[in-house]
Amino acid sequence: MSTPDAKERRSNYGKRQRALVEVLTHDDQFYKESQLAEGLIEHDEYFSLWRSHHIKMVERMVGAKPGTGGSVGYLQKTLDKKFFPEILDARTYLSSKHETEGCPFVKS
């Protein structure tokens, strides 16, 4: 069951991604915001590394035995989760479309 907050987050995803694309394409105007985005991506990266190391530790301690409350199968599923997927999606957009289409925020 979705909560109202989850529905609102999903409905505003495009707005957040568009704002991030603008910040990332105009980092001279939005220096602090672009540095924040960099820090959030770094946080995601370090947390992902922690998850990976945690999985290895669990494997050493309990093996691949299911039902231990922290089974490796469940933990493996969390490796691809991101706290800030909008930032990575904005980067993907920039690397694929920005080169050919130009900045989406400049009026022609």
PDB file of N, CA and C in Angstrom:
ATOM      1  N   MET A   1       0.841  -1.175   0.000  1.00  0.00           N
ATOM      2  CA  MET A   1       0.000   0.000   0.000  1.00  0.00           C
ATOM      3  C   MET A   1       0.893   1.247   0.000  1.00  0.00           C
ATOM      4  N   SER A   2       0.591   2.190  -0.842  1.00  0.00           N
ATOM      5  CA  SER A   2       1.376   3.413  -0.934  1.00  0.00           C
ATOM      6  C   SER A   2       0.872   4.452   0.057  1.00  0.00           C
ATOM      7  N   THR A   3       1.791   5.155   0.633  1.00  0.00           N
ATOM      8  CA  THR A   3       1.425   6.251   1.514  1.00  0.00           C
ATOM      9  C   THR A   3       1.269   7.515   0.672  1.00  0.00           C
ATOM     10  N   PRO A   4       0.574   8.515   1.183  1.00  0.00           N
ATOM     11  CA  PRO A   4       0.463   9.775   0.442  1.00  0.00           C
ATOM     12  C   PRO A   4       1.837  10.380   0.131  1.00  0.00           C
ATOM     13  N   ASP A   5       2.789  10.251   1.053  1.00  0.00           N
ATOM     14  CA  ASP A   5       4.131  10.783   0.822  1.00  0.00           C
ATOM     15  C   ASP A   5       4.806  10.080  -0.347  1.00  0.00           C
ATOM     16  N   ALA A   6       4.647   8.760  -0.429  1.00  0.00           N
ATOM     17  CA  ALA A   6       5.256   8.007  -1.525  1.00  0.00           C
ATOM     18  C   ALA A   6       4.644   8.408  -2.857  1.00  0.00           C
ATOM     19  N   LYS A   7       3.334   8.595  -2.885  1.00  0.00           N
ATOM     20  CA  LYS A   7       2.666   9.024  -4.123  1.00  0.00           C
ATOM     21  C   LYS A   7       3.161  10.402  -4.547  1.00  0.00           C
ATOM     22  N   GLU A   8       3.303  11.290  -3.582  1.00  0.00           N
ATOM     23  CA  GLU A   8       3.777  12.638  -3.894  1.00  0.00           C
ATOM     24  C   GLU A   8       5.221  12.597  -4.404  1.00  0.00           C
ATOM     25  N   ARG A   9       6.053  11.761  -3.789  1.00  0.00           N
ATOM     26  CA  ARG A   9       7.441  11.633  -4.251  1.00  0.00           C
ATOM     27  C   ARG A   9       7.482  11.164  -5.693  1.00  0.00           C
ATOM     28  N   ARG A  10       6.665  10.164  -6.017  1.00  0.00           N
ATOM     29  CA  ARG A  10       6.640   9.655  -7.393  1.00  0.00           C
ATOM     30  C   ARG A  10       6.114  10.702  -8.360  1.00  0.00           C
ATOM     31  N   SER A  11       5.098  11.439  -7.966  1.00  0.00           N
ATOM     32  CA  SER A  11       4.507  12.420  -8.881  1.00  0.00           C
ATOM     33  C   SER A  11       5.438  13.609  -9.104  1.00  0.00           C
ATOM     34  N   ASN A  12       6.309  13.901  -8.164  1.00  0.00           N
ATOM     35  CA  ASN A  12       7.236  15.032  -8.292  1.00  0.00           C
ATOM     36  C   ASN A  12       8.604  14.626  -8.815  1.00  0.00           C
ATOM     37  N   TYR A  13       8.781  13.360  -9.152  1.00  0.00           N
ATOM     38  CA  TYR A  13      10.076  12.859  -9.610  1.00  0.00           C
ATOM     39  C   TYR A  13      10.585  13.649 -10.813  1.00  0.00           C
ATOM     40  N   GLY A  14       9.742  13.875 -11.801  1.00  0.00           N
ATOM     41  CA  GLY A  14      10.143  14.605 -13.001  1.00  0.00           C
ATOM     42  C   GLY A  14      10.555  16.031 -12.693  1.00  0.00           C
ATOM     43  N   LYS A  15       9.849  16.664 -11.776  1.00  0.00           N
ATOM     44  CA  LYS A  15      10.192  18.039 -11.392  1.00  0.00           C
ATOM     45  C   LYS A  15      11.577  18.078 -10.742  1.00  0.00           C
ATOM     46  N   ARG A  16      11.831  17.109  -9.861  1.00  0.00           N
ATOM     47  CA  ARG A  16      13.136  17.071  -9.204  1.00  0.00           C
ATOM     48  C   ARG A  16      14.246  16.801 -10.213  1.00  0.00           C
ATOM     49  N   GLN A  17      13.983  15.886 -11.138  1.00  0.00           N
ATOM     50  CA  GLN A  17      14.995  15.561 -12.132  1.00  0.00           C
ATOM     51  C   GLN A  17      15.272  16.770 -13.033  1.00  0.00           C
ATOM     52  N   ARG A  18      14.237  17.477 -13.451  1.00  0.00           N
ATOM     53  CA  ARG A  18      14.405  18.672 -14.287  1.00  0.00           C
ATOM     54  C   ARG A  18      15.215  19.743 -13.539  1.00  0.00           C
ATOM     55  N   ALA A  19      14.918  19.936 -12.271  1.00  0.00           N
ATOM     56  CA  ALA A  19      15.675  20.908 -11.473  1.00  0.00           C
ATOM     57  C   ALA A  19      17.142  20.509 -11.374  1.00  0.00           C
ATOM     58  N   LEU A  20      17.387  19.223 -11.210  1.00  0.00           N
ATOM     59  CA  LEU A  20      18.768  18.750 -11.125  1.00  0.00           C
ATOM     60  C   LEU A  20      19.512  18.932 -12.440  1.00  0.00           C
ATOM     61  N   VAL A  21      18.833  18.698 -13.556  1.00  0.00           N
ATOM     62  CA  VAL A  21      19.466  18.918 -14.859  1.00  0.00           C
ATOM     63  C   VAL A  21      19.853  20.387 -14.986  1.00  0.00           C
ATOM     64  N   GLU A  22      18.979  21.269 -14.549  1.00  0.00           N
ATOM     65  CA  GLU A  22      19.295  22.701 -14.622  1.00  0.00           C
ATOM     66  C   GLU A  22      20.491  23.037 -13.730  1.00  0.00           C
ATOM     67  N   VAL A  23      20.515  22.501 -12.537  1.00  0.00           N
ATOM     68  CA  VAL A  23      21.642  22.752 -11.634  1.00  0.00           C
ATOM     69  C   VAL A  23      22.937  22.224 -12.241  1.00  0.00           C
ATOM     70  N   LEU A  24      22.893  21.018 -12.782  1.00  0.00           N
ATOM     71  CA  LEU A  24      24.104  20.408 -13.321  1.00  0.00           C
ATOM     72  C   LEU A  24      24.579  21.058 -14.617  1.00  0.00           C
ATOM     73  N   THR A  25      23.668  21.667 -15.375  1.00  0.00           N
ATOM     74  CA  THR A  25      24.082  22.332 -16.611  1.00  0.00           C
ATOM     75  C   THR A  25      24.515  23.771 -16.369  1.00  0.00           C
ATOM     76  N   HIS A  26      24.187  24.317 -15.228  1.00  0.00           N
ATOM     77  CA  HIS A  26      24.560  25.699 -14.907  1.00  0.00           C
ATOM     78  C   HIS A  26      25.256  25.742 -13.551  1.00  0.00           C
ATOM     79  N   ASP A  27      26.296  24.938 -13.425  1.00  0.00           N
ATOM     80  CA  ASP A  27      26.954  24.859 -12.118  1.00  0.00           C
ATOM     81  C   ASP A  27      27.656  26.155 -11.733  1.00  0.00           C
ATOM     82  N   ASP A  28      27.896  27.044 -12.704  1.00  0.00           N
ATOM     83  CA  ASP A  28      28.460  28.347 -12.353  1.00  0.00           C
ATOM     84  C   ASP A  28      27.425  29.205 -11.607  1.00  0.00           C
ATOM     85  N   GLN A  29      26.163  29.079 -11.965  1.00  0.00           N
ATOM     86  CA  GLN A  29      25.088  29.811 -11.289  1.00  0.00           C
ATOM     87  C   GLN A  29      24.644  29.123 -10.003  1.00  0.00           C
ATOM     88  N   PHE A  30      24.719  27.798 -10.007  1.00  0.00           N
ATOM     89  CA  PHE A  30      24.215  27.008  -8.875  1.00  0.00           C
ATOM     90  C   PHE A  30      25.355  26.212  -8.244  1.00  0.00           C
ATOM     91  N   TYR A  31      26.431  26.911  -7.909  1.00  0.00           N
ATOM     92  CA  TYR A  31      27.635  26.233  -7.404  1.00  0.00           C
ATOM     93  C   TYR A  31      27.346  25.419  -6.144  1.00  0.00           C
ATOM     94  N   LYS A  32      26.695  26.034  -5.166  1.00  0.00           N
ATOM     95  CA  LYS A  32      26.434  25.328  -3.905  1.00  0.00           C
ATOM     96  C   LYS A  32      25.534  24.123  -4.131  1.00  0.00           C
ATOM     97  N   GLU A  33      24.530  24.289  -4.979  1.00  0.00           N
ATOM     98  CA  GLU A  33      23.611  23.188  -5.258  1.00  0.00           C
ATOM     99  C   GLU A  33      24.318  22.043  -5.993  1.00  0.00           C
ATOM    100  N   SER A  34      25.209  22.403  -6.928  1.00  0.00           N
ATOM    101  CA  SER A  34      25.919  21.342  -7.657  1.00  0.00           C
ATOM    102  C   SER A  34      26.893  20.615  -6.734  1.00  0.00           C
ATOM    103  N   GLN A  35      27.491  21.341  -5.795  1.00  0.00           N
ATOM    104  CA  GLN A  35      28.366  20.694  -4.817  1.00  0.00           C
ATOM    105  C   GLN A  35      27.561  19.777  -3.894  1.00  0.00           C
ATOM    106  N   LEU A  36      26.359  20.195  -3.545  1.00  0.00           N
ATOM    107  CA  LEU A  36      25.480  19.340  -2.744  1.00  0.00           C
ATOM    108  C   LEU A  36      25.145  18.062  -3.512  1.00  0.00           C
ATOM    109  N   ALA A  37      24.823  18.198  -4.798  1.00  0.00           N
ATOM    110  CA  ALA A  37      24.514  17.018  -5.619  1.00  0.00           C
ATOM    111  C   ALA A  37      25.713  16.074  -5.657  1.00  0.00           C
ATOM    112  N   GLU A  38      26.912  16.628  -5.802  1.00  0.00           N
ATOM    113  CA  GLU A  38      28.125  15.800  -5.786  1.00  0.00           C
ATOM    114  C   GLU A  38      28.268  15.064  -4.458  1.00  0.00           C
ATOM    115  N   GLY A  39      28.009  15.770  -3.370  1.00  0.00           N
ATOM    116  CA  GLY A  39      28.098  15.153  -2.054  1.00  0.00           C
ATOM    117  C   GLY A  39      27.073  14.042  -1.864  1.00  0.00           C
ATOM    118  N   LEU A  40      25.874  14.239  -2.399  1.00  0.00           N
ATOM    119  CA  LEU A  40      24.839  13.211  -2.279  1.00  0.00           C
ATOM    120  C   LEU A  40      25.185  11.977  -3.104  1.00  0.00           C
ATOM    121  N   ILE A  41      25.767  12.187  -4.287  1.00  0.00           N
ATOM    122  CA  ILE A  41      26.205  11.046  -5.095  1.00  0.00           C
ATOM    123  C   ILE A  41      27.320  10.293  -4.376  1.00  0.00           C
ATOM    124  N   GLU A  42      28.217  11.040  -3.764  1.00  0.00           N
ATOM    125  CA  GLU A  42      29.301  10.413  -3.008  1.00  0.00           C
ATOM    126  C   GLU A  42      28.753   9.605  -1.835  1.00  0.00           C
ATOM    127  N   HIS A  43      27.744  10.148  -1.165  1.00  0.00           N
ATOM    128  CA  HIS A  43      27.091   9.425  -0.062  1.00  0.00           C
ATOM    129  C   HIS A  43      26.518   8.099  -0.574  1.00  0.00           C
ATOM    130  N   ASP A  44      25.816   8.148  -1.704  1.00  0.00           N
ATOM    131  CA  ASP A  44      25.272   6.931  -2.302  1.00  0.00           C
ATOM    132  C   ASP A  44      26.376   5.916  -2.578  1.00  0.00           C
ATOM    133  N   GLU A  45      27.465   6.400  -3.143  1.00  0.00           N
ATOM    134  CA  GLU A  45      28.577   5.508  -3.486  1.00  0.00           C
ATOM    135  C   GLU A  45      29.161   4.847  -2.246  1.00  0.00           C
ATOM    136  N   TYR A  46      29.418   5.639  -1.220  1.00  0.00           N
ATOM    137  CA  TYR A  46      29.992   5.077   0.005  1.00  0.00           C
ATOM    138  C   TYR A  46      29.026   4.121   0.701  1.00  0.00           C
ATOM    139  N   PHE A  47      27.747   4.437   0.668  1.00  0.00           N
ATOM    140  CA  PHE A  47      26.782   3.536   1.292  1.00  0.00           C
ATOM    141  C   PHE A  47      26.702   2.220   0.521  1.00  0.00           C
ATOM    142  N   SER A  48      26.803   2.294  -0.790  1.00  0.00           N
ATOM    143  CA  SER A  48      26.810   1.090  -1.620  1.00  0.00           C
ATOM    144  C   SER A  48      28.035   0.230  -1.296  1.00  0.00           C
ATOM    145  N   LEU A  49      29.167   0.885  -1.124  1.00  0.00           N
ATOM    146  CA  LEU A  49      30.381   0.140  -0.736  1.00  0.00           C
ATOM    147  C   LEU A  49      30.194  -0.511   0.633  1.00  0.00           C
ATOM    148  N   TRP A  50      29.577   0.211   1.563  1.00  0.00           N
ATOM    149  CA  TRP A  50      29.320  -0.360   2.880  1.00  0.00           C
ATOM    150  C   TRP A  50      28.420  -1.583   2.760  1.00  0.00           C
ATOM    151  N   ARG A  51      27.370  -1.476   1.935  1.00  0.00           N
ATOM    152  CA  ARG A  51      26.465  -2.623   1.747  1.00  0.00           C
ATOM    153  C   ARG A  51      27.234  -3.821   1.212  1.00  0.00           C
ATOM    154  N   SER A  52      28.086  -3.580   0.243  1.00  0.00           N
ATOM    155  CA  SER A  52      28.874  -4.663  -0.343  1.00  0.00           C
ATOM    156  C   SER A  52      29.773  -5.309   0.708  1.00  0.00           C
ATOM    157  N   HIS A  53      30.453  -4.498   1.495  1.00  0.00           N
ATOM    158  CA  HIS A  53      31.313  -5.037   2.553  1.00  0.00           C
ATOM    159  C   HIS A  53      30.491  -5.767   3.608  1.00  0.00           C
ATOM    160  N   HIS A  54      29.321  -5.246   3.904  1.00  0.00           N
ATOM    161  CA  HIS A  54      28.448  -5.885   4.889  1.00  0.00           C
ATOM    162  C   HIS A  54      28.010  -7.276   4.400  1.00  0.00           C
ATOM    163  N   ILE A  55      27.695  -7.386   3.120  1.00  0.00           N
ATOM    164  CA  ILE A  55      27.308  -8.679   2.558  1.00  0.00           C
ATOM    165  C   ILE A  55      28.440  -9.685   2.721  1.00  0.00           C
ATOM    166  N   LYS A  56      29.654  -9.253   2.423  1.00  0.00           N
ATOM    167  CA  LYS A  56      30.815 -10.153   2.566  1.00  0.00           C
ATOM    168  C   LYS A  56      31.000 -10.580   4.021  1.00  0.00           C
ATOM    169  N   MET A  57      30.783  -9.668   4.952  1.00  0.00           N
ATOM    170  CA  MET A  57      30.912 -10.005   6.357  1.00  0.00           C
ATOM    171  C   MET A  57      29.841 -11.009   6.766  1.00  0.00           C
ATOM    172  N   VAL A  58      28.606 -10.801   6.301  1.00  0.00           N
ATOM    173  CA  VAL A  58      27.519 -11.731   6.622  1.00  0.00           C
ATOM    174  C   VAL A  58      27.831 -13.111   6.042  1.00  0.00           C
ATOM    175  N   GLU A  59      28.338 -13.153   4.817  1.00  0.00           N
ATOM    176  CA  GLU A  59      28.709 -14.441   4.218  1.00  0.00           C
ATOM    177  C   GLU A  59      29.752 -15.155   5.060  1.00  0.00           C
ATOM    178  N   ARG A  60      30.732 -14.420   5.558  1.00  0.00           N
ATOM    179  CA  ARG A  60      31.770 -15.037   6.393  1.00  0.00           C
ATOM    180  C   ARG A  60      31.197 -15.549   7.705  1.00  0.00           C
ATOM    181  N   MET A  61      30.255 -14.796   8.274  1.00  0.00           N
ATOM    182  CA  MET A  61      29.734 -15.152   9.590  1.00  0.00           C
ATOM    183  C   MET A  61      28.696 -16.269   9.545  1.00  0.00           C
ATOM    184  N   VAL A  62      27.734 -16.198   8.626  1.00  0.00           N
ATOM    185  CA  VAL A  62      26.636 -17.161   8.637  1.00  0.00           C
ATOM    186  C   VAL A  62      26.519 -17.944   7.339  1.00  0.00           C
ATOM    187  N   GLY A  63      27.380 -17.688   6.385  1.00  0.00           N
ATOM    188  CA  GLY A  63      27.279 -18.374   5.104  1.00  0.00           C
ATOM    189  C   GLY A  63      26.085 -17.855   4.323  1.00  0.00           C
ATOM    190  N   ALA A  64      25.604 -18.668   3.430  1.00  0.00           N
ATOM    191  CA  ALA A  64      24.469 -18.264   2.592  1.00  0.00           C
ATOM    192  C   ALA A  64      23.163 -18.807   3.152  1.00  0.00           C
ATOM    193  N   LYS A  65      23.162 -19.169   4.425  1.00  0.00           N
ATOM    194  CA  LYS A  65      21.995 -19.765   5.068  1.00  0.00           C
ATOM    195  C   LYS A  65      20.826 -18.788   5.083  1.00  0.00           C
ATOM    196  N   PRO A  66      19.690 -19.161   4.468  1.00  0.00           N
ATOM    197  CA  PRO A  66      18.529 -18.265   4.481  1.00  0.00           C
ATOM    198  C   PRO A  66      17.856 -18.248   5.851  1.00  0.00           C
ATOM    199  N   GLY A  67      17.108 -17.185   6.085  1.00  0.00           N
ATOM    200  CA  GLY A  67      16.315 -17.102   7.307  1.00  0.00           C
ATOM    201  C   GLY A  67      17.088 -16.645   8.521  1.00  0.00           C
ATOM    202  N   THR A  68      18.232 -16.006   8.310  1.00  0.00           N
ATOM    203  CA  THR A  68      19.027 -15.556   9.454  1.00  0.00           C
ATOM    204  C   THR A  68      18.710 -14.121   9.840  1.00  0.00           C
ATOM    205  N   GLY A  69      17.726 -13.530   9.198  1.00  0.00           N
ATOM    206  CA  GLY A  69      17.385 -12.152   9.500  1.00  0.00           C
ATOM    207  C   GLY A  69      18.198 -11.167   8.680  1.00  0.00           C
ATOM    208  N   GLY A  70      19.303 -11.583   8.172  1.00  0.00           N
ATOM    209  CA  GLY A  70      20.143 -10.734   7.332  1.00  0.00           C
ATOM    210  C   GLY A  70      20.731 -11.573   6.230  1.00  0.00           C
ATOM    211  N   SER A  71      19.900 -12.456   5.680  1.00  0.00           N
ATOM    212  CA  SER A  71      20.407 -13.403   4.701  1.00  0.00           C
ATOM    213  C   SER A  71      21.016 -12.687   3.504  1.00  0.00           C
ATOM    214  N   VAL A  72      21.993 -13.330   2.921  1.00  0.00           N
ATOM    215  CA  VAL A  72      22.741 -12.753   1.818  1.00  0.00           C
ATOM    216  C   VAL A  72      21.831 -12.452   0.632  1.00  0.00           C
ATOM    217  N   GLY A  73      20.835 -13.292   0.381  1.00  0.00           N
ATOM    218  CA  GLY A  73      19.923 -13.061  -0.740  1.00  0.00           C
ATOM    219  C   GLY A  73      19.212 -11.729  -0.638  1.00  0.00           C
ATOM    220  N   TYR A  74      18.694 -11.440   0.540  1.00  0.00           N
ATOM    221  CA  TYR A  74      18.019 -10.153   0.740  1.00  0.00           C
ATOM    222  C   TYR A  74      19.011  -9.005   0.593  1.00  0.00           C
ATOM    223  N   LEU A  75      20.161  -9.159   1.205  1.00  0.00           N
ATOM    224  CA  LEU A  75      21.146  -8.080   1.173  1.00  0.00           C
ATOM    225  C   LEU A  75      21.630  -7.806  -0.251  1.00  0.00           C
ATOM    226  N   GLN A  76      21.762  -8.867  -1.058  1.00  0.00           N
ATOM    227  CA  GLN A  76      22.181  -8.691  -2.454  1.00  0.00           C
ATOM    228  C   GLN A  76      21.195  -7.794  -3.206  1.00  0.00           C
ATOM    229  N   LYS A  77      19.910  -7.936  -2.895  1.00  0.00           N
ATOM    230  CA  LYS A  77      18.877  -7.142  -3.575  1.00  0.00           C
ATOM    231  C   LYS A  77      19.007  -5.651  -3.261  1.00  0.00           C
ATOM    232  N   THR A  78      19.637  -5.310  -2.151  1.00  0.00           N
ATOM    233  CA  THR A  78      19.754  -3.905  -1.766  1.00  0.00           C
ATOM    234  C   THR A  78      20.929  -3.201  -2.429  1.00  0.00           C
ATOM    235  N   LEU A  79      21.813  -3.943  -3.088  1.00  0.00           N
ATOM    236  CA  LEU A  79      23.014  -3.334  -3.665  1.00  0.00           C
ATOM    237  C   LEU A  79      22.710  -2.262  -4.708  1.00  0.00           C
ATOM    238  N   ASP A  80      21.659  -2.433  -5.480  1.00  0.00           N
ATOM    239  CA  ASP A  80      21.353  -1.477  -6.544  1.00  0.00           C
ATOM    240  C   ASP A  80      20.458  -0.329  -6.088  1.00  0.00           C
ATOM    241  N   LYS A  81      20.055  -0.332  -4.845  1.00  0.00           N
ATOM    242  CA  LYS A  81      19.189   0.747  -4.355  1.00  0.00           C
ATOM    243  C   LYS A  81      20.008   2.026  -4.189  1.00  0.00           C
ATOM    244  N   LYS A  82      19.385   3.136  -4.549  1.00  0.00           N
ATOM    245  CA  LYS A  82      20.034   4.438  -4.445  1.00  0.00           C
ATOM    246  C   LYS A  82      19.165   5.350  -3.594  1.00  0.00           C
ATOM    247  N   PHE A  83      19.811   6.232  -2.851  1.00  0.00           N
ATOM    248  CA  PHE A  83      19.078   7.223  -2.073  1.00  0.00           C
ATOM    249  C   PHE A  83      18.588   8.359  -2.964  1.00  0.00           C
ATOM    250  N   PHE A  84      19.387   8.690  -3.980  1.00  0.00           N
ATOM    251  CA  PHE A  84      19.104   9.846  -4.824  1.00  0.00           C
ATOM    252  C   PHE A  84      19.154   9.464  -6.306  1.00  0.00           C
ATOM    253  N   PRO A  85      18.223   8.637  -6.773  1.00  0.00           N
ATOM    254  CA  PRO A  85      18.281   8.190  -8.169  1.00  0.00           C
ATOM    255  C   PRO A  85      18.082   9.330  -9.163  1.00  0.00           C
ATOM    256  N   GLU A  86      17.416  10.388  -8.749  1.00  0.00           N
ATOM    257  CA  GLU A  86      17.179  11.516  -9.661  1.00  0.00           C
ATOM    258  C   GLU A  86      18.486  12.135 -10.140  1.00  0.00           C
ATOM    259  N   ILE A  87      19.484  12.175  -9.267  1.00  0.00           N
ATOM    260  CA  ILE A  87      20.761  12.776  -9.658  1.00  0.00           C
ATOM    261  C   ILE A  87      21.417  11.934 -10.744  1.00  0.00           C
ATOM    262  N   LEU A  88      21.404  10.631 -10.559  1.00  0.00           N
ATOM    263  CA  LEU A  88      22.003   9.758 -11.574  1.00  0.00           C
ATOM    264  C   LEU A  88      21.201   9.792 -12.869  1.00  0.00           C
ATOM    265  N   ASP A  89      19.883   9.891 -12.769  1.00  0.00           N
ATOM    266  CA  ASP A  89      19.061  10.000 -13.973  1.00  0.00           C
ATOM    267  C   ASP A  89      19.340  11.306 -14.712  1.00  0.00           C
ATOM    268  N   ALA A  90      19.541  12.378 -13.966  1.00  0.00           N
ATOM    269  CA  ALA A  90      19.868  13.665 -14.587  1.00  0.00           C
ATOM    270  C   ALA A  90      21.220  13.572 -15.285  1.00  0.00           C
ATOM    271  N   ARG A  91      22.186  12.911 -14.661  1.00  0.00           N
ATOM    272  CA  ARG A  91      23.496  12.720 -15.288  1.00  0.00           C
ATOM    273  C   ARG A  91      23.371  11.882 -16.557  1.00  0.00           C
ATOM    274  N   THR A  92      22.540  10.853 -16.506  1.00  0.00           N
ATOM    275  CA  THR A  92      22.328  10.016 -17.688  1.00  0.00           C
ATOM    276  C   THR A  92      21.731  10.850 -18.812  1.00  0.00           C
ATOM    277  N   TYR A  93      20.756  11.683 -18.487  1.00  0.00           N
ATOM    278  CA  TYR A  93      20.148  12.560 -19.480  1.00  0.00           C
ATOM    279  C   TYR A  93      21.205  13.470 -20.085  1.00  0.00           C
ATOM    280  N   LEU A  94      22.013  14.059 -19.247  1.00  0.00           N
ATOM    281  CA  LEU A  94      23.026  14.992 -19.741  1.00  0.00           C
ATOM    282  C   LEU A  94      24.036  14.307 -20.648  1.00  0.00           C
ATOM    283  N   SER A  95      24.435  13.103 -20.287  1.00  0.00           N
ATOM    284  CA  SER A  95      25.444  12.435 -21.098  1.00  0.00           C
ATOM    285  C   SER A  95      24.875  11.892 -22.399  1.00  0.00           C
ATOM    286  N   SER A  96      23.560  11.690 -22.469  1.00  0.00           N
ATOM    287  CA  SER A  96      22.987  11.124 -23.688  1.00  0.00           C
ATOM    288  C   SER A  96      22.320  12.164 -24.577  1.00  0.00           C
ATOM    289  N   LYS A  97      21.632  13.141 -24.022  1.00  0.00           N
ATOM    290  CA  LYS A  97      20.851  14.076 -24.837  1.00  0.00           C
ATOM    291  C   LYS A  97      21.426  15.483 -24.894  1.00  0.00           C
ATOM    292  N   HIS A  98      22.078  15.902 -23.844  1.00  0.00           N
ATOM    293  CA  HIS A  98      22.542  17.278 -23.782  1.00  0.00           C
ATOM    294  C   HIS A  98      23.540  17.590 -24.884  1.00  0.00           C
ATOM    295  N   GLU A  99      24.383  16.626 -25.202  1.00  0.00           N
ATOM    296  CA  GLU A  99      25.401  16.827 -26.240  1.00  0.00           C
ATOM    297  C   GLU A  99      24.759  17.151 -27.584  1.00  0.00           C
ATOM    298  N   THR A 100      23.673  16.451 -27.918  1.00  0.00           N
ATOM    299  CA  THR A 100      23.072  16.621 -29.245  1.00  0.00           C
ATOM    300  C   THR A 100      21.951  17.648 -29.272  1.00  0.00           C
ATOM    301  N   GLU A 101      21.202  17.755 -28.195  1.00  0.00           N
ATOM    302  CA  GLU A 101      20.039  18.639 -28.179  1.00  0.00           C
ATOM    303  C   GLU A 101      20.311  19.987 -27.535  1.00  0.00           C
ATOM    304  N   GLY A 102      21.400  20.118 -26.844  1.00  0.00           N
ATOM    305  CA  GLY A 102      21.698  21.368 -26.166  1.00  0.00           C
ATOM    306  C   GLY A 102      20.964  21.485 -24.839  1.00  0.00           C
ATOM    307  N   CYS A 103      21.156  22.583 -24.196  1.00  0.00           N
ATOM    308  CA  CYS A 103      20.559  22.809 -22.884  1.00  0.00           C
ATOM    309  C   CYS A 103      19.044  22.996 -23.013  1.00  0.00           C
ATOM    310  N   PRO A 104      18.262  22.249 -22.246  1.00  0.00           N
ATOM    311  CA  PRO A 104      16.805  22.361 -22.343  1.00  0.00           C
ATOM    312  C   PRO A 104      16.261  23.644 -21.713  1.00  0.00           C
ATOM    313  N   PHE A 105      17.106  24.434 -21.092  1.00  0.00           N
ATOM    314  CA  PHE A 105      16.637  25.613 -20.378  1.00  0.00           C
ATOM    315  C   PHE A 105      16.949  26.922 -21.108  1.00  0.00           C
ATOM    316  N   VAL A 106      17.662  26.834 -22.219  1.00  0.00           N
ATOM    317  CA  VAL A 106      17.969  28.039 -22.998  1.00  0.00           C
ATOM    318  C   VAL A 106      16.850  28.229 -24.014  1.00  0.00           C
ATOM    319  N   LYS A 107      16.254  29.404 -23.982  1.00  0.00           N
ATOM    320  CA  LYS A 107      15.168  29.723 -24.917  1.00  0.00           C
ATOM    321  C   LYS A 107      15.776  30.028 -26.288  1.00  0.00           C
ATOM    322  N   SER A 108      15.233  29.422 -27.327  1.00  0.00           N
ATOM    323  CA  SER A 108      15.760  29.641 -28.683  1.00  0.00           C
ATOM    324  C   SER A 108      15.134  30.861 -29.300  1.00  0.00           C
TER     325      SER A 108
END
